[in-house]
Amino acid sequence: MIKPLTLLGWMALFGWLSLFGINANALVILQYHHISDKTPFITSTAPEIFEAHLDHLIAEDIEVVALEKALTADPTSVGSNHVVKVAITFDDAFPSVLVKALPLLTERQLPFTLFVATDLIETSRNRYLSWEDLKTIQTAGGTIANHSTRHQHWARKPSDQSMQAWTKAFIADALEAQAMLEANLGPVPKLYALPYGEYLPALASALENEGFTVFGQQSGAMAYPPQLVVPRFPMGGPYSDINRFKTKVRTRPFPRQPKRHQPLLHGLETRPIINLKTIASKEFERITCFGPEGRLTPSTVNDNVLIGASQPLKPGRARYNCTQMSDQPGRYFWHSFFWMKLDSDNRWYPEP
Ligand SMILES: [Zn+2]
């Protein structure tokens, strides 16, 4: 008779499988803003497309999980090559989440999380949902979580402030937002979505030390345990396309977690280099990467596989997206490297 595995046994099996990249225990997090066809295209998903996304998840028997519950690995799924879990998130609390998304989600009994910048709820009442609306969403089964107080650009540390003082201000702001959420809605989990997806690793790490899980806006599947800034797939505008959606919800993280990534690029750093050896252990030739100007061609130097932009990156946010077909048909490893490129005088790019 086979004895059930002890906790130590599970941990050993988990480690062994991870070592060989066999473990497919991954979470794919979707990031939406507006569910509307009347709001800015790039941050909007049309209601019928959103509904098609939900129906695809149900038709394919893909488990939709509550984000806060999915952050720790489920040992019962360790070793399965077919586990696909998806979490649904919204940023900013736009009215269409209540009016359009909520009925579609509750009808299908799907959990979701809404990240809220707390001061904007108070000061921009026409633009965002009210506390009462958020309570309605919470009562209907949605989770409300932290998106700062005023949706600040926290990566933009003023040059006259020390990193220590800036980190203190960032943490104080996150805790203030958390206190505001709890004062209006009761206890909420420690989940924080970075405004604009922008970050400095030291800030994200300090917030993690406060017990928060920190989410970005770079695409990719979440590994277990979660990486420093957890990826989410943006689902607005062209990224809402149903065929792309079908591929993305089945993605997996690369077998190895990349080294801590420093996304801020100063004046002359226009072609940042990534060593793919830090994420994949073999078969580099099967990895495909794209930057803002198209496909990135890898070069090999002393057993390292390097990718860099084919054209200098322009000031603004940019990404290198890398994929590779995994050992499971139809499932890609997916990782996106996020950049914030300052201009040649080290000034920040304007928000569009
Ligand atoms: Zn936001």
PDB file of C-alpha atoms in Angstrom, residues 56-158:
ATOM      1  CA  HIS A  56     -13.520  30.352 -22.565  1.00  0.00           C
ATOM      2  CA  LEU A  57     -12.222  29.739 -19.026  1.00  0.00           C
ATOM      3  CA  ILE A  58     -15.398  27.854 -18.151  1.00  0.00           C
ATOM      4  CA  ALA A  59     -15.539  25.884 -21.412  1.00  0.00           C
ATOM      5  CA  GLU A  60     -11.916  24.800 -20.977  1.00  0.00           C
ATOM      6  CA  ASP A  61     -12.487  23.894 -17.342  1.00  0.00           C
ATOM      7  CA  ILE A  62      -9.786  26.318 -16.232  1.00  0.00           C
ATOM      8  CA  GLU A  63     -10.028  26.973 -12.524  1.00  0.00           C
ATOM      9  CA  VAL A  64     -10.566  30.644 -11.667  1.00  0.00           C
ATOM     10  CA  VAL A  65      -9.221  31.260  -8.180  1.00  0.00           C
ATOM     11  CA  ALA A  66      -9.356  34.084  -5.639  1.00  0.00           C
ATOM     12  CA  LEU A  67      -5.981  35.829  -5.841  1.00  0.00           C
ATOM     13  CA  GLU A  68      -5.255  35.888  -2.108  1.00  0.00           C
ATOM     14  CA  LYS A  69      -5.932  32.152  -1.833  1.00  0.00           C
ATOM     15  CA  ALA A  70      -3.834  31.252  -4.862  1.00  0.00           C
ATOM     16  CA  LEU A  71      -0.562  32.807  -3.733  1.00  0.00           C
ATOM     17  CA  THR A  72       0.611  29.773  -1.821  1.00  0.00           C
ATOM     18  CA  ALA A  73       1.215  26.563  -3.757  1.00  0.00           C
ATOM     19  CA  ASP A  74      -1.423  23.890  -3.442  1.00  0.00           C
ATOM     20  CA  PRO A  75       0.522  20.685  -2.653  1.00  0.00           C
ATOM     21  CA  THR A  76      -2.209  18.524  -4.146  1.00  0.00           C
ATOM     22  CA  SER A  77      -1.416  19.904  -7.581  1.00  0.00           C
ATOM     23  CA  VAL A  78       2.347  19.438  -7.332  1.00  0.00           C
ATOM     24  CA  GLY A  79       3.601  17.178 -10.065  1.00  0.00           C
ATOM     25  CA  SER A  80       0.575  17.592 -12.277  1.00  0.00           C
ATOM     26  CA  ASN A  81       1.539  18.746 -15.719  1.00  0.00           C
ATOM     27  CA  HIS A  82      -1.900  20.078 -16.484  1.00  0.00           C
ATOM     28  CA  VAL A  83      -2.720  22.517 -13.725  1.00  0.00           C
ATOM     29  CA  VAL A  84      -3.879  25.847 -15.102  1.00  0.00           C
ATOM     30  CA  LYS A  85      -5.160  28.409 -12.632  1.00  0.00           C
ATOM     31  CA  VAL A  86      -6.271  31.904 -13.467  1.00  0.00           C
ATOM     32  CA  ALA A  87      -7.018  34.918 -11.251  1.00  0.00           C
ATOM     33  CA  ILE A  88      -8.975  37.952 -12.479  1.00  0.00           C
ATOM     34  CA  THR A  89      -8.029  41.469 -11.384  1.00  0.00           C
ATOM     35  CA  PHE A  90      -9.155  45.022 -12.165  1.00  0.00           C
ATOM     36  CA  ASP A  91      -7.248  48.227 -11.437  1.00  0.00           C
ATOM     37  CA  ASP A  92      -8.571  51.684 -10.469  1.00  0.00           C
ATOM     38  CA  ALA A  93     -12.287  50.988  -9.715  1.00  0.00           C
ATOM     39  CA  PHE A  94     -13.832  52.409 -12.875  1.00  0.00           C
ATOM     40  CA  PRO A  95     -17.670  52.369 -12.955  1.00  0.00           C
ATOM     41  CA  SER A  96     -17.874  49.689 -15.668  1.00  0.00           C
ATOM     42  CA  VAL A  97     -16.482  47.118 -13.215  1.00  0.00           C
ATOM     43  CA  LEU A  98     -19.689  47.456 -11.193  1.00  0.00           C
ATOM     44  CA  VAL A  99     -22.089  47.936 -14.094  1.00  0.00           C
ATOM     45  CA  LYS A 100     -20.690  45.555 -16.717  1.00  0.00           C
ATOM     46  CA  ALA A 101     -18.182  43.149 -15.166  1.00  0.00           C
ATOM     47  CA  LEU A 102     -19.851  42.336 -11.855  1.00  0.00           C
ATOM     48  CA  PRO A 103     -23.063  40.828 -13.312  1.00  0.00           C
ATOM     49  CA  LEU A 104     -21.031  38.655 -15.724  1.00  0.00           C
ATOM     50  CA  LEU A 105     -18.759  37.457 -12.918  1.00  0.00           C
ATOM     51  CA  THR A 106     -21.464  36.768 -10.335  1.00  0.00           C
ATOM     52  CA  GLU A 107     -23.611  34.961 -12.903  1.00  0.00           C
ATOM     53  CA  ARG A 108     -20.683  32.546 -13.362  1.00  0.00           C
ATOM     54  CA  GLN A 109     -19.684  32.601  -9.667  1.00  0.00           C
ATOM     55  CA  LEU A 110     -16.122  33.655 -10.493  1.00  0.00           C
ATOM     56  CA  PRO A 111     -13.915  35.345  -7.859  1.00  0.00           C
ATOM     57  CA  PHE A 112     -11.942  38.508  -8.659  1.00  0.00           C
ATOM     58  CA  THR A 113      -9.904  41.314  -7.084  1.00  0.00           C
ATOM     59  CA  LEU A 114     -10.262  45.067  -7.564  1.00  0.00           C
ATOM     60  CA  PHE A 115      -7.242  47.282  -6.791  1.00  0.00           C
ATOM     61  CA  VAL A 116      -8.253  50.727  -5.558  1.00  0.00           C
ATOM     62  CA  ALA A 117      -6.341  54.012  -5.089  1.00  0.00           C
ATOM     63  CA  THR A 118      -8.129  55.134  -1.925  1.00  0.00           C
ATOM     64  CA  ASP A 119      -7.875  58.942  -2.169  1.00  0.00           C
ATOM     65  CA  LEU A 120      -9.239  58.872  -5.706  1.00  0.00           C
ATOM     66  CA  ILE A 121     -12.397  57.205  -4.377  1.00  0.00           C
ATOM     67  CA  GLU A 122     -12.844  60.209  -2.109  1.00  0.00           C
ATOM     68  CA  THR A 123     -11.865  63.012  -4.477  1.00  0.00           C
ATOM     69  CA  SER A 124     -12.859  61.923  -7.996  1.00  0.00           C
ATOM     70  CA  ARG A 125     -16.363  60.665  -7.436  1.00  0.00           C
ATOM     71  CA  ASN A 126     -17.529  60.988 -11.029  1.00  0.00           C
ATOM     72  CA  ARG A 127     -14.601  59.018 -12.360  1.00  0.00           C
ATOM     73  CA  TYR A 128     -14.409  56.156  -9.873  1.00  0.00           C
ATOM     74  CA  LEU A 129     -16.726  53.953  -7.838  1.00  0.00           C
ATOM     75  CA  SER A 130     -17.781  55.066  -4.357  1.00  0.00           C
ATOM     76  CA  TRP A 131     -17.136  53.268  -1.058  1.00  0.00           C
ATOM     77  CA  GLU A 132     -20.748  52.144  -1.177  1.00  0.00           C
ATOM     78  CA  ASP A 133     -20.204  50.631  -4.633  1.00  0.00           C
ATOM     79  CA  LEU A 134     -17.070  48.881  -3.381  1.00  0.00           C
ATOM     80  CA  LYS A 135     -19.067  47.450  -0.484  1.00  0.00           C
ATOM     81  CA  THR A 136     -21.589  46.118  -3.010  1.00  0.00           C
ATOM     82  CA  ILE A 137     -18.772  44.452  -4.947  1.00  0.00           C
ATOM     83  CA  GLN A 138     -17.315  43.026  -1.764  1.00  0.00           C
ATOM     84  CA  THR A 139     -20.690  41.649  -0.675  1.00  0.00           C
ATOM     85  CA  ALA A 140     -21.059  40.029  -4.094  1.00  0.00           C
ATOM     86  CA  GLY A 141     -17.794  38.136  -3.503  1.00  0.00           C
ATOM     87  CA  GLY A 142     -15.148  40.461  -4.963  1.00  0.00           C
ATOM     88  CA  THR A 143     -11.947  41.227  -3.043  1.00  0.00           C
ATOM     89  CA  ILE A 144     -10.918  44.866  -2.714  1.00  0.00           C
ATOM     90  CA  ALA A 145      -7.166  45.544  -2.468  1.00  0.00           C
ATOM     91  CA  ASN A 146      -4.494  48.234  -2.346  1.00  0.00           C
ATOM     92  CA  HIS A 147      -3.409  50.438  -5.283  1.00  0.00           C
ATOM     93  CA  SER A 148      -1.790  53.278  -3.212  1.00  0.00           C
ATOM     94  CA  THR A 149      -3.587  56.423  -2.000  1.00  0.00           C
ATOM     95  CA  ARG A 150      -3.270  58.759  -5.001  1.00  0.00           C
ATOM     96  CA  HIS A 151      -1.899  56.537  -7.775  1.00  0.00           C
ATOM     97  CA  GLN A 152       1.539  58.113  -7.527  1.00  0.00           C
ATOM     98  CA  HIS A 153       4.621  57.425  -9.665  1.00  0.00           C
ATOM     99  CA  TRP A 154       6.660  55.756  -6.942  1.00  0.00           C
ATOM    100  CA  ALA A 155       9.594  54.898  -9.218  1.00  0.00           C
ATOM    101  CA  ARG A 156      10.199  58.663  -9.679  1.00  0.00           C
ATOM    102  CA  LYS A 157      12.279  59.320  -6.583  1.00  0.00           C
ATOM    103  CA  PRO A 158      13.131  63.046  -6.381  1.00  0.00           C
TER     104      PRO A 158
END
